[in-house]
Short mmCIF file of C-alpha atoms in Angstrom, two decimals:
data_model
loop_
_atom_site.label_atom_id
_atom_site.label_comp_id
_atom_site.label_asym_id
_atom_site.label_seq_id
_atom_site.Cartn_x
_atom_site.Cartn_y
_atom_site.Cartn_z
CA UNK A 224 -17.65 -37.17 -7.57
CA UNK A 225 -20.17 -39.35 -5.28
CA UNK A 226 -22.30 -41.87 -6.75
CA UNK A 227 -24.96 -39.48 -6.42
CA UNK A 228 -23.40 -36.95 -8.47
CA UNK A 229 -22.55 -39.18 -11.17
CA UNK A 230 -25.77 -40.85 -11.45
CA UNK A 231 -26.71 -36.92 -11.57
CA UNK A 232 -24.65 -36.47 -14.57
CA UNK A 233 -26.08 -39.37 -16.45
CA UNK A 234 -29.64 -38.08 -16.44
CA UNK A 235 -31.02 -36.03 -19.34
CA UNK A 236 -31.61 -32.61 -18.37
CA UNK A 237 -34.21 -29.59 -19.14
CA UNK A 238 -34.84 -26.01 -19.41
CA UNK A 239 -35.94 -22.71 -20.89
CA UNK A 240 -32.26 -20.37 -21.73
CA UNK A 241 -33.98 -17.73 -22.83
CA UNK A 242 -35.16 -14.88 -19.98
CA UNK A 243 -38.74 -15.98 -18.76
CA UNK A 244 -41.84 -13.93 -19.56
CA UNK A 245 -43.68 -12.85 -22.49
CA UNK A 246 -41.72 -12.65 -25.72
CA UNK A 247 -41.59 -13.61 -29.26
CA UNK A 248 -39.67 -17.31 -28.31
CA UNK A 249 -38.17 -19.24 -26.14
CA UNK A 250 -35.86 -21.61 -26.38
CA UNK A 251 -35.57 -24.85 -24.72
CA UNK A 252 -31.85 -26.65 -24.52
CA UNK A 253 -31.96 -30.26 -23.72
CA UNK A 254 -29.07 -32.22 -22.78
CA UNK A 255 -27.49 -35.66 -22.19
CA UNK A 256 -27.34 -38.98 -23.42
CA UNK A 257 -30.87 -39.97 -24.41
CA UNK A 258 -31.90 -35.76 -25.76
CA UNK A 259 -32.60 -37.70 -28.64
CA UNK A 260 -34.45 -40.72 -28.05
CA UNK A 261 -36.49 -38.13 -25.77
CA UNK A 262 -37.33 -35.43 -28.18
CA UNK A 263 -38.22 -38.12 -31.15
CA UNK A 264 -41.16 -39.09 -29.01
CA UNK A 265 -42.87 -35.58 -29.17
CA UNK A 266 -41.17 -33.85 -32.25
CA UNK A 267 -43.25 -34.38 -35.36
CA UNK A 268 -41.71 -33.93 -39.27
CA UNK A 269 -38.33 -35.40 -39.39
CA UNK A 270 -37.07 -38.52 -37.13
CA UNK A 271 -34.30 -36.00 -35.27
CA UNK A 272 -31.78 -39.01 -34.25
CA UNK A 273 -31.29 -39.73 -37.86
CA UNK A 274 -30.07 -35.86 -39.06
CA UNK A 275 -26.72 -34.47 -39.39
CA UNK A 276 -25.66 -32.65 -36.02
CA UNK A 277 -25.35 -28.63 -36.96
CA UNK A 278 -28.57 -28.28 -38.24
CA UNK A 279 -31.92 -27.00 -37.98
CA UNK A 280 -35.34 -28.72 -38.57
CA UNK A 281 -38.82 -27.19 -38.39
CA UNK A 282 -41.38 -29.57 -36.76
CA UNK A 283 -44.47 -30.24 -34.11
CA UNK A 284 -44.59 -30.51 -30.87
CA UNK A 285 -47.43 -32.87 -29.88
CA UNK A 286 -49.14 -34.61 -26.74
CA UNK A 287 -49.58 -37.89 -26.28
CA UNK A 288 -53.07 -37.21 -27.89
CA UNK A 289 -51.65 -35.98 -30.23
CA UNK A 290 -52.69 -32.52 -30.42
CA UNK A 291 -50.03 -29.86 -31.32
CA UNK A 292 -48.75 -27.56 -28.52
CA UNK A 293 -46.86 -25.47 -31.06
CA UNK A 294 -44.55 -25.61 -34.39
CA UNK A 295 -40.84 -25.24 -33.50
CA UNK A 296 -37.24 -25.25 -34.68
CA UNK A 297 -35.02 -27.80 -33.33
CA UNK A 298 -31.16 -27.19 -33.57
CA UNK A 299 -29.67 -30.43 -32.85
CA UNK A 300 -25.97 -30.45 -31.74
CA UNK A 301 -24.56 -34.03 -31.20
CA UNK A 302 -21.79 -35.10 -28.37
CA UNK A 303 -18.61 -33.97 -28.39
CA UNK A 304 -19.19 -30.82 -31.18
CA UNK A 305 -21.51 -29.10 -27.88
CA UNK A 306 -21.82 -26.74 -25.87
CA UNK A 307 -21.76 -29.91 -22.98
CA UNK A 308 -20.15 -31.95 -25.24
CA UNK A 309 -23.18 -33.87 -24.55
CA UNK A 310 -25.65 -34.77 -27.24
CA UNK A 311 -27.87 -31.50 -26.79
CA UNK A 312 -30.97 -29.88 -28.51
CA UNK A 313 -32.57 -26.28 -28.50
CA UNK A 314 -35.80 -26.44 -29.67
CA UNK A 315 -37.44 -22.64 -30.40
CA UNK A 316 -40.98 -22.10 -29.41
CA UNK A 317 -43.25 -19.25 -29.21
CA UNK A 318 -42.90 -17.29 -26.27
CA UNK A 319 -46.06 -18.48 -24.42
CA UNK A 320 -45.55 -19.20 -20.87
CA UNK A 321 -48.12 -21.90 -20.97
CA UNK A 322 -46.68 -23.22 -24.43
CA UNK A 323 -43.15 -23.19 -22.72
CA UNK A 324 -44.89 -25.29 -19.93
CA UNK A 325 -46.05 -27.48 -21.60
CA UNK A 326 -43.87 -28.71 -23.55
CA UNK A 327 -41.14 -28.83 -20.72
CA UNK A 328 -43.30 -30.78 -19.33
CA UNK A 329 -43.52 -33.65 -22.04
CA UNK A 330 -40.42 -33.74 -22.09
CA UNK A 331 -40.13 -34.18 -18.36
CA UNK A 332 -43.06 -36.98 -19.01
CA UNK A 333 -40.43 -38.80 -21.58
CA UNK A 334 -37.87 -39.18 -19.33
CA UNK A 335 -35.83 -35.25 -18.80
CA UNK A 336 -35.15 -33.98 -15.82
CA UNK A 337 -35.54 -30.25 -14.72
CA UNK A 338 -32.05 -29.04 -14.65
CA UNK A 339 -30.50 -27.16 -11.51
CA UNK A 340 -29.07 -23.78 -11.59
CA UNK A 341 -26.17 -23.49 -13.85
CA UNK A 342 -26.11 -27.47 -14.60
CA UNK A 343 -25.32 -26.95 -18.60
CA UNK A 344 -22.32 -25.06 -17.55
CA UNK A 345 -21.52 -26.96 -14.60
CA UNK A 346 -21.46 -30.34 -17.19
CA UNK A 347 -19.54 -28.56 -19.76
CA UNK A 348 -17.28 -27.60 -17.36
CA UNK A 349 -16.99 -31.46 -15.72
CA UNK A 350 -16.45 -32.77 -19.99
CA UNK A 351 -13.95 -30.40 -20.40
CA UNK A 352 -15.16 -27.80 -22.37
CA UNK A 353 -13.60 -24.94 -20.50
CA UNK A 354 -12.03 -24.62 -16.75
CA UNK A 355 -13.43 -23.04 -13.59
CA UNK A 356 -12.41 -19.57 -14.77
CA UNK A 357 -13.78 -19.55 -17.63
CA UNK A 358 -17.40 -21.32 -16.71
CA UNK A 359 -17.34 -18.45 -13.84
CA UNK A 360 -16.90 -16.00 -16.86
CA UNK A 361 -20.14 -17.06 -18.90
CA UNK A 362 -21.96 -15.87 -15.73
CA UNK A 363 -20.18 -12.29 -16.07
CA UNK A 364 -20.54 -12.28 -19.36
CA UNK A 365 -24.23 -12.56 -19.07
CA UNK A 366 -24.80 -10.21 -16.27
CA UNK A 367 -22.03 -7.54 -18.22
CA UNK A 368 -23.91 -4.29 -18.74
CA UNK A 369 -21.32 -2.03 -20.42
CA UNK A 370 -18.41 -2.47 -22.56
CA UNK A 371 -16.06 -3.13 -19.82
CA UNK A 372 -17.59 -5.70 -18.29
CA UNK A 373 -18.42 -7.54 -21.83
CA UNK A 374 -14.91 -7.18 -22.62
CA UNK A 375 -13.61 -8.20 -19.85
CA UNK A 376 -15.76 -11.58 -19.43
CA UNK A 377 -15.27 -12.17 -22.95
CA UNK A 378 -11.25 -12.71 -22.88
CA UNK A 379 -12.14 -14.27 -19.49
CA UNK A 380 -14.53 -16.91 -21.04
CA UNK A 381 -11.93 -16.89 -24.19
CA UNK A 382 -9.51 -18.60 -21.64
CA UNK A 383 -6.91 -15.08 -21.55
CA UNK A 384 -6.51 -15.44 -17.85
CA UNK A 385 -6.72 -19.11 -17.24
CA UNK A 386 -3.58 -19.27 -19.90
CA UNK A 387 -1.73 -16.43 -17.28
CA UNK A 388 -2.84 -19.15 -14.32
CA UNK A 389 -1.24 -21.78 -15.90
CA UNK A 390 1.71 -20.09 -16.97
CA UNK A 391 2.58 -19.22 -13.75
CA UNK A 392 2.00 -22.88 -12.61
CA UNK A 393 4.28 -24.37 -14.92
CA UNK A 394 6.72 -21.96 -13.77
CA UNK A 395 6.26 -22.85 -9.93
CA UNK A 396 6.11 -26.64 -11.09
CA UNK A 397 9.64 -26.53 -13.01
CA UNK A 398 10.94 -25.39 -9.90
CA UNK A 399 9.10 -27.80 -7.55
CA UNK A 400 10.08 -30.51 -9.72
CA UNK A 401 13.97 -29.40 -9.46
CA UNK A 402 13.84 -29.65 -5.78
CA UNK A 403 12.07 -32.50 -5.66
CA UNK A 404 14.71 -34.01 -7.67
CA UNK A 405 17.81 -32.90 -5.28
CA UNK A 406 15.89 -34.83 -2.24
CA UNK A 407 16.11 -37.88 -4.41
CA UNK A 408 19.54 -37.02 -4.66
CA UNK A 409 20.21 -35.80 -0.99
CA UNK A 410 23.06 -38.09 -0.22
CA UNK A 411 25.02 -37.03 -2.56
CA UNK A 412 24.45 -33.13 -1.97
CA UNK A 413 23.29 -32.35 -5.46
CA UNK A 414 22.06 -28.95 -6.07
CA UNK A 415 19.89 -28.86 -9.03
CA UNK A 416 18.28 -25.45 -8.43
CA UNK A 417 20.28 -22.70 -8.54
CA UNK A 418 19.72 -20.85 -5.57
CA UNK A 419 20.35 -17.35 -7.06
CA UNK A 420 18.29 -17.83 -10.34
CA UNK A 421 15.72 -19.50 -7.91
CA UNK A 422 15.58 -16.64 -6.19
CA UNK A 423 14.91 -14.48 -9.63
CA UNK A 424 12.60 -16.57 -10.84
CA UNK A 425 10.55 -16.02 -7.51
CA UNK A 426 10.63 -12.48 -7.41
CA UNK A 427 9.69 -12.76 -11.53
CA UNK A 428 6.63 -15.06 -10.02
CA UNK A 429 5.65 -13.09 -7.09
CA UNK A 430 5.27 -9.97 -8.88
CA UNK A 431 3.30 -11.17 -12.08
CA UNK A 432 0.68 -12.66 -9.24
CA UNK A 433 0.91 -9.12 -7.49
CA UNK A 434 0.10 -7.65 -10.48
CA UNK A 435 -3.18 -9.82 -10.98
CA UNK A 436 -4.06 -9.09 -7.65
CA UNK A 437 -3.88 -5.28 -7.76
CA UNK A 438 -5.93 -5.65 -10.63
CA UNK A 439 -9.10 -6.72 -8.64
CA UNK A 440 -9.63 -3.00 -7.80
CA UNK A 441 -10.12 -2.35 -11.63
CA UNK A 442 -11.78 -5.27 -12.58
CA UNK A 443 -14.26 -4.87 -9.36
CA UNK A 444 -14.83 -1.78 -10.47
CA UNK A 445 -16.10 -2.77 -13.86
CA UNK A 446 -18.05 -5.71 -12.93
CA UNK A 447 -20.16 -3.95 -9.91
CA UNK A 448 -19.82 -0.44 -11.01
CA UNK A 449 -17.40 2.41 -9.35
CA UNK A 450 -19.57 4.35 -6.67
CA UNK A 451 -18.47 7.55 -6.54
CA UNK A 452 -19.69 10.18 -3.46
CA UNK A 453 -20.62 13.92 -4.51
CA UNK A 454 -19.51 15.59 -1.15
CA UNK A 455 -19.20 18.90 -0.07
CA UNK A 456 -20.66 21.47 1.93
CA UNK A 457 -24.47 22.75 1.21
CA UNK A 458 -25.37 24.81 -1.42
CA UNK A 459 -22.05 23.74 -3.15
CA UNK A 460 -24.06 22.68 -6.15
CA UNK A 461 -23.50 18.66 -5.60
CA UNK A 462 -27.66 18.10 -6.63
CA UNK A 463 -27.38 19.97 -9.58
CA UNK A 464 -23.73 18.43 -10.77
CA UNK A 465 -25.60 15.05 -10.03
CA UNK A 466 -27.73 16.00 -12.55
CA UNK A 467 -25.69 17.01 -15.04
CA UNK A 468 -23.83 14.10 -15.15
CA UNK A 469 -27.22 12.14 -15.34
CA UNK A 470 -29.14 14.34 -17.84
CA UNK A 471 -32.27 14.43 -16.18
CA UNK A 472 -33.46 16.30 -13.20
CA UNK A 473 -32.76 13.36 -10.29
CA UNK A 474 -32.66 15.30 -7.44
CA UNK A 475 -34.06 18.33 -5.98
CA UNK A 476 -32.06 21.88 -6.82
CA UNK A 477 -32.99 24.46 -4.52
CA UNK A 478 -31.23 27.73 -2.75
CA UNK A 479 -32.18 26.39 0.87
CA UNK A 480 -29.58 25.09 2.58
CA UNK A 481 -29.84 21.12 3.64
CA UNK A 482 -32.19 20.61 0.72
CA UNK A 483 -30.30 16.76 0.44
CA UNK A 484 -30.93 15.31 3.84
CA UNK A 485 -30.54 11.38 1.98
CA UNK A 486 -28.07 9.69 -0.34
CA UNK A 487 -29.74 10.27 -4.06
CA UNK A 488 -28.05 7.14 -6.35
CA UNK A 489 -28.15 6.81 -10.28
CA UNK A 490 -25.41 5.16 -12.59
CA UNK A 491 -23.80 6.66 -15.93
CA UNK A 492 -21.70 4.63 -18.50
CA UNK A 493 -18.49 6.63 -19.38
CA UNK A 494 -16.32 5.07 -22.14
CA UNK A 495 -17.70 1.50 -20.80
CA UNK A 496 -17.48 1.56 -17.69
CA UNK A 497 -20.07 2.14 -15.38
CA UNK A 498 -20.01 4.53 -12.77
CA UNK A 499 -22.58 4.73 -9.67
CA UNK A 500 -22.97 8.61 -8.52
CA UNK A 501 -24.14 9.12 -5.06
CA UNK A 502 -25.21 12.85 -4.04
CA UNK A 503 -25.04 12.86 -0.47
CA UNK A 504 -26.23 15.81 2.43
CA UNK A 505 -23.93 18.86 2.41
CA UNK A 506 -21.25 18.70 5.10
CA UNK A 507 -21.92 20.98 8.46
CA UNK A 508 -23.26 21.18 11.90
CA UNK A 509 -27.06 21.12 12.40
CA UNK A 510 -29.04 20.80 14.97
CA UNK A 511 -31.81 19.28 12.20
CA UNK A 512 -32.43 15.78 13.29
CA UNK A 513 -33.28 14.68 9.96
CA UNK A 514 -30.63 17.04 8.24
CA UNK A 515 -27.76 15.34 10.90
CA UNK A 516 -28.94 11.75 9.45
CA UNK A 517 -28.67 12.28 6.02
CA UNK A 518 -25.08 14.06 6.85
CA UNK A 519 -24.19 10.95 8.76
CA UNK A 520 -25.39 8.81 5.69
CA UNK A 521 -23.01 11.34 3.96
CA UNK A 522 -19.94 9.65 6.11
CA UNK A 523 -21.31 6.11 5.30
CA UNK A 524 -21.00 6.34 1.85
CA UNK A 525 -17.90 7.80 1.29
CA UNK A 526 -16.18 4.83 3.70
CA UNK A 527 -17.56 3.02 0.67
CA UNK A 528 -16.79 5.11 -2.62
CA UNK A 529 -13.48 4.30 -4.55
CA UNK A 530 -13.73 7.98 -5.85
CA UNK A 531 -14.44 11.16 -3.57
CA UNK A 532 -15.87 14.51 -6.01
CA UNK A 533 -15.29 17.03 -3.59
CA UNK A 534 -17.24 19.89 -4.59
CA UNK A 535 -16.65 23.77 -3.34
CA UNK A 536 -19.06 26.96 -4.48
CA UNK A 537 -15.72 29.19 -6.13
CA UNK A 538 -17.17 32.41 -5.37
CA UNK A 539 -18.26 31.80 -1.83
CA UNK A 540 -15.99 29.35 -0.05
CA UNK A 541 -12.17 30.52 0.67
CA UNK A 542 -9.42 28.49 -0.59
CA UNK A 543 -8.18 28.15 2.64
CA UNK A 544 -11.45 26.42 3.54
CA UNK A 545 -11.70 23.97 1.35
CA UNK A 546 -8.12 22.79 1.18
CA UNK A 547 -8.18 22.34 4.64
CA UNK A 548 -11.55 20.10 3.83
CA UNK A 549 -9.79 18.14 1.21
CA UNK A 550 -6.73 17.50 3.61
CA UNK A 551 -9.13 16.05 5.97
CA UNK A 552 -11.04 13.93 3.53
CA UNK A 553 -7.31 12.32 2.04
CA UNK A 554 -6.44 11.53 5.86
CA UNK A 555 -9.56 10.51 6.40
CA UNK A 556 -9.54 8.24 3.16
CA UNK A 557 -6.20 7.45 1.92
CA UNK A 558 -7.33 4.79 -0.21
CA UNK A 559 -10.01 6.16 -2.14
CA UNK A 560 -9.20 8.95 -4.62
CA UNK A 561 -10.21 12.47 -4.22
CA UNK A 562 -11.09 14.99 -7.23
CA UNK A 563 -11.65 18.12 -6.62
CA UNK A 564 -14.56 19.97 -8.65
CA UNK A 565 -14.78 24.11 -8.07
CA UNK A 566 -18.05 24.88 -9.47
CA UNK A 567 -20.02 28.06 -10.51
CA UNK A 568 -16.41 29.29 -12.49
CA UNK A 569 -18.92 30.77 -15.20
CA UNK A 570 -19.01 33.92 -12.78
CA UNK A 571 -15.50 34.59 -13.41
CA UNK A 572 -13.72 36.04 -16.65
CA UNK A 573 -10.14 33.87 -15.34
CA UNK A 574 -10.94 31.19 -13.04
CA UNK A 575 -7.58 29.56 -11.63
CA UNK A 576 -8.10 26.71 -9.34
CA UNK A 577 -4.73 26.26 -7.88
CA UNK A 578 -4.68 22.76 -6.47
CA UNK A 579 -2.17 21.73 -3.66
CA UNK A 580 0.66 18.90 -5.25
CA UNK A 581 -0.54 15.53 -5.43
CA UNK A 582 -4.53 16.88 -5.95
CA UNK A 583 -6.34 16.64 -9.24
CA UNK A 584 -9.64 18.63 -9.88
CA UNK A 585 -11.15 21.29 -12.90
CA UNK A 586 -13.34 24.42 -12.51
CA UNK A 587 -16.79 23.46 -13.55
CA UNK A 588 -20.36 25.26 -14.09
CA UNK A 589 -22.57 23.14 -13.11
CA UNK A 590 -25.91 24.67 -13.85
CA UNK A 591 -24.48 25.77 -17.52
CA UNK A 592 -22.76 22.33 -17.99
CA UNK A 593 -19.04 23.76 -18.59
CA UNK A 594 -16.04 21.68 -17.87
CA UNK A 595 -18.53 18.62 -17.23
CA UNK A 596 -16.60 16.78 -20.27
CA UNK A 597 -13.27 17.31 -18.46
CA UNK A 598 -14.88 15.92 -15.00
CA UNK A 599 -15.47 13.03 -17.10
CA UNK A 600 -12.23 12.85 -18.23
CA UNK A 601 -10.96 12.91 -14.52
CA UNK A 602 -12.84 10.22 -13.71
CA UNK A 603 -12.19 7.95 -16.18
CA UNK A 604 -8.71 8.10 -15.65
CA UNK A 605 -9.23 7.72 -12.02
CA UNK A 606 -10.23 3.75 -12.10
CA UNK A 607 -7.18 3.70 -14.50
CA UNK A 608 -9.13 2.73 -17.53
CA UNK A 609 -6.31 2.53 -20.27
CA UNK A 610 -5.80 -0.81 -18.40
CA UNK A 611 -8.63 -2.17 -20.88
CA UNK A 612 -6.45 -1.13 -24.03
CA UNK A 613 -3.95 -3.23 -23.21
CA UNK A 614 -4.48 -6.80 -25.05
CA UNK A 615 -1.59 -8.67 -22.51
CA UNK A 616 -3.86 -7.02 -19.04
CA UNK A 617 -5.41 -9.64 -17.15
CA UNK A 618 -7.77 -8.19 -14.79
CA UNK A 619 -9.09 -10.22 -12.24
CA UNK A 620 -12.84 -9.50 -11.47
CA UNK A 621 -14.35 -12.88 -9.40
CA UNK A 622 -14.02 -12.29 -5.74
CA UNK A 623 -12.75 -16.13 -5.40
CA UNK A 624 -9.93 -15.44 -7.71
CA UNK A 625 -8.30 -12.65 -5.90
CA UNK A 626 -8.25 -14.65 -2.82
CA UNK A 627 -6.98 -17.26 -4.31
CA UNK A 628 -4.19 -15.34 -5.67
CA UNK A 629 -3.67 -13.63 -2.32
CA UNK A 630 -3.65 -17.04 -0.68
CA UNK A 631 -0.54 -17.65 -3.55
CA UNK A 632 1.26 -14.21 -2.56
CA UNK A 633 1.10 -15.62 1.19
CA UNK A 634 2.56 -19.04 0.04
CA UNK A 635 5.22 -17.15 -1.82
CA UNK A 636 6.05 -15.11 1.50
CA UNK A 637 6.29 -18.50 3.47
CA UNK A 638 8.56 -19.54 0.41
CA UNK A 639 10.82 -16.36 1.16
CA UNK A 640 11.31 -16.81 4.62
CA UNK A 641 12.34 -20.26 4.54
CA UNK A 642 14.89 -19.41 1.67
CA UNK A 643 16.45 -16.42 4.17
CA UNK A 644 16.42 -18.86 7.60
CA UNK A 645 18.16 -21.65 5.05
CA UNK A 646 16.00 -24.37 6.19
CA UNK A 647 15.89 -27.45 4.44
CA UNK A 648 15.12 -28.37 0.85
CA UNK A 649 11.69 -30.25 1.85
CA UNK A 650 10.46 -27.65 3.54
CA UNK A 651 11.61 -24.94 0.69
CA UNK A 652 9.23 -27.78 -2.19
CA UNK A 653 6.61 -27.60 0.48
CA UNK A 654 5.77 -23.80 0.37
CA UNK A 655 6.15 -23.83 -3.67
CA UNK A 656 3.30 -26.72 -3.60
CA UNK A 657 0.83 -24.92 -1.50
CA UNK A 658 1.07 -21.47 -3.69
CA UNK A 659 0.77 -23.99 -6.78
CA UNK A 660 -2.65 -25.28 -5.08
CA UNK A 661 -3.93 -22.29 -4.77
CA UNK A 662 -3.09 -20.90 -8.57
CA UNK A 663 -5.14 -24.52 -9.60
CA UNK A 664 -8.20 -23.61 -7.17
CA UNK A 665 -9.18 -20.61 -9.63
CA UNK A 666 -9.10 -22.68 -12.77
CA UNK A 667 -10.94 -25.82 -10.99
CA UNK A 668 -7.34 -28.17 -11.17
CA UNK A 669 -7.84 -27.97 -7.44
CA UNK A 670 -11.24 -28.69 -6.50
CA UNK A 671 -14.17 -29.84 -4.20
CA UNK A 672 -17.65 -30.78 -4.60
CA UNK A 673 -19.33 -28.03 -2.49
CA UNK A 674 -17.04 -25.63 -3.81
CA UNK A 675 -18.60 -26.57 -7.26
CA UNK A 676 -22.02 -26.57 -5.89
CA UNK A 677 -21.56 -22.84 -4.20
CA UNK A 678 -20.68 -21.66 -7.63
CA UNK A 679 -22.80 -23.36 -10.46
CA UNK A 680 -25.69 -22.54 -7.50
CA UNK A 681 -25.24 -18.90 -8.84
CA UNK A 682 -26.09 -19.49 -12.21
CA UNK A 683 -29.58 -18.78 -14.07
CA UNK A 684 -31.47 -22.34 -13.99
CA UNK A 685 -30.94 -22.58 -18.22
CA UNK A 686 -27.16 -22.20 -17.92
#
């Protein structure tokens, strides 16, 4: 930390934690060495310095005129036993904008500073509250919007994954530490590590941090939503599955072919997670100019859907047709899955789908809303969901961790290949080190001061 940082650190900082806008409080955290000395010069009824930390007084805030700006609760929590594990105080106002104002601004007048985005965090973080990982959390567990996300944040923040991290680094230190040893003891060709159990203790190690990393196309899923692309050709019913699944007439039903010509978007929580349907132009040649833009929109989004609903009208399109169409879309997409939905089966008395090997799908009505349940089913099970039942799963959900795990995997491959050419024991500790540099750069063990900046920068300013 520069000079400039630590001076930083010893100020006394400010802001509103609650949402701005009208509402029925706010509440004002202050934190750092002099909080108190600061908010005795403006609170009026008890002398706040002298109370027990836990607790809650009622007061006045006043002016240097001494004119109330409002009557508040402060909730005084003093160094280590806070949130900073700085002496810090919330004091809870009325919601007023101009109340909040002003009384941010006495404090500001008494010596506070206005805090920067994600400074509480970033100093609870620097006093050793919590690591990287789990100061990243808080952030996700703020912006979480279904269960999923919540619950995956909250054994985040709860330090579930960071324990994993350093797990695995203790593991890749032990045997660091033995090789380290037999180049102290070089001259007298000592081997401490076991080659062979080295060897299964790598694998052991390269395939828990696989694992992790795999999981980023679960936990990415639940933190930004999985967009899923209604395709298909016109008429096929995709509008009026879209709405359906919404509950609410979102887009336009009609009998004319090419009614779609753009991408229609609205999300739907399933079982927690949070799924973003796109209804996109039916799939055919035109000679529309608007019609061939939304189709070409069509193509755009699927290149970024995890799932593909391919949808087929059961009493007008051939089978041969459209599993030749969903042949094309798995060749054209092999990593995104591809459910098949046959809709308008209410016309039949037996409706048997018949999928190729290898293809899930169900027979749906649409319009009278059968099957839609099973659908649901289908695509729950598609982002692998029972993932979040399991208590031991660490998903990985921060963009910074899964690099930083597939920087480790690379460091593990480097580790491999000097182990097969036999080169020497140096080189073999050298490899280990770098993938145990990049396990400590997702729990901040490994760190810089921009990288710090880059990420705290992200927070809301009363975090």
């Amino acid at each position: 930390m520069n000079p400039e940082q630590f001076t930083q650190k010893e100020d006394t900082i400010v802001a509103l934690s609650t949402p701005s806008g009208a509402g029925a409080i706010g509440v004002i955290r202050v934190s750092g060495k002099d909080t108190f000395a600061i908010c005795d010069q403006v609170f009026y009824g008890k002398t706040l310095s002298e109370q027990a930390s836990h607790t809650v007084h009622f007061g006045t805030i006043r002016n240097d005129q001494g004119q109330i700006i409002d009557e508040v609760v402060a909730a005084l929590f003093k160094a280590p036993r806070s949130f900073t594990k700085e002496d810090v105080i919330e004091i809870s106002c009325h919601g007023s904008q101009y109340i909040i104002q002003q009384v941010i601004q006495l404090l500001i007048g008494k010596g506070a500073r206005l805090a920067k985005a994600g400074e509480f965090t970033q100093r609870a973080y620097l006093n050793g509250r919590m690591d990287l990982a789990q100061a990243e959390a808080i952030a996700d567990l703020i912006a979480s919007d279904s269960k999923a996300a919540h619950q995956v944040a909250m054994k985040q923040m709860r330090g579930g994954f960071s324990k994993k991290i350093e797990q695995l680094r203790e593991e890749f230190t032990k045997l660091a530490a033995l090789l380290e040893l037999e180049l102290d003891f070089s001259e007298e060709d000592v081997e401490f590590a076991n080659r062979d159990e080295m060897q299964r203790q790598l694998n052991h190690l390269k395939a828990a941090v696989t694992d992790m990393a795999q999981s980023f196309a679960l936990g990415n899923a639940i933190k930004n939503g999985v967009p899923v692309a209604i395709v298909g050709k016109p008429n096929a019913g995709k509008s009026t599955l879209l709405n359906a699944l919404l509950q609410e007439e979102k887009a336009i039903v009609s009998a004319i072919p090419g009614t779609t010509r753009d991408s229609i978007e609205d999300e739907v929580v399933l079982e927690g997670i949070r799924f973003r349907f796109i209804d996109t132009a039916g799939l055919r040649e035109t000679a529309d100019e608007v019609e061939s833009i939304g189709i070409a929109r069509a193509f755009a989004k699927m290149k970024e859907s995890q799932i593909l609903l391919y949808m087929f009208d059961a009493v007008a399109e051939k089978r041969e047709d459209w599993q030749t169409q969903v042949s094309q879309l798995q060749a054209d997409h092999p990593d995104t899955k591809v459910i098949v939905v046959a809709n308008k089966i209410d016309e039949y008395a037996r409706f048997d789908l018949a999928l190729p090997d290898g293809v899930i799908g169900c027979g749906i009505s649409a319009k009278e809303h059968q099957g839609i349940d099973r659908l649901q089913q289908l695509l729950i099970e598609a982002v692998q969901a029972h993932q979040l039942s399991n208590q031991d799963q660490v998903i990985v959900t921060n963009l910074r961790h899964y690099e930083a795990l597939q920087d480790t995997l690379k460091a593990l491959a480097q580790v491999q290949q000097t182990l097969d050419l036999g080169l020497s024991t140096e080189m073999v500790a050298s490899d280990i080190r770098t993938a145990i540099y990049h396990l400590g750069e997702i729990t901040g063990q490994i760190s810089n001061n921009d990288l710090l900046e880059f990420i705290f920068s992200k927070f809301c300013i009363g975090k």
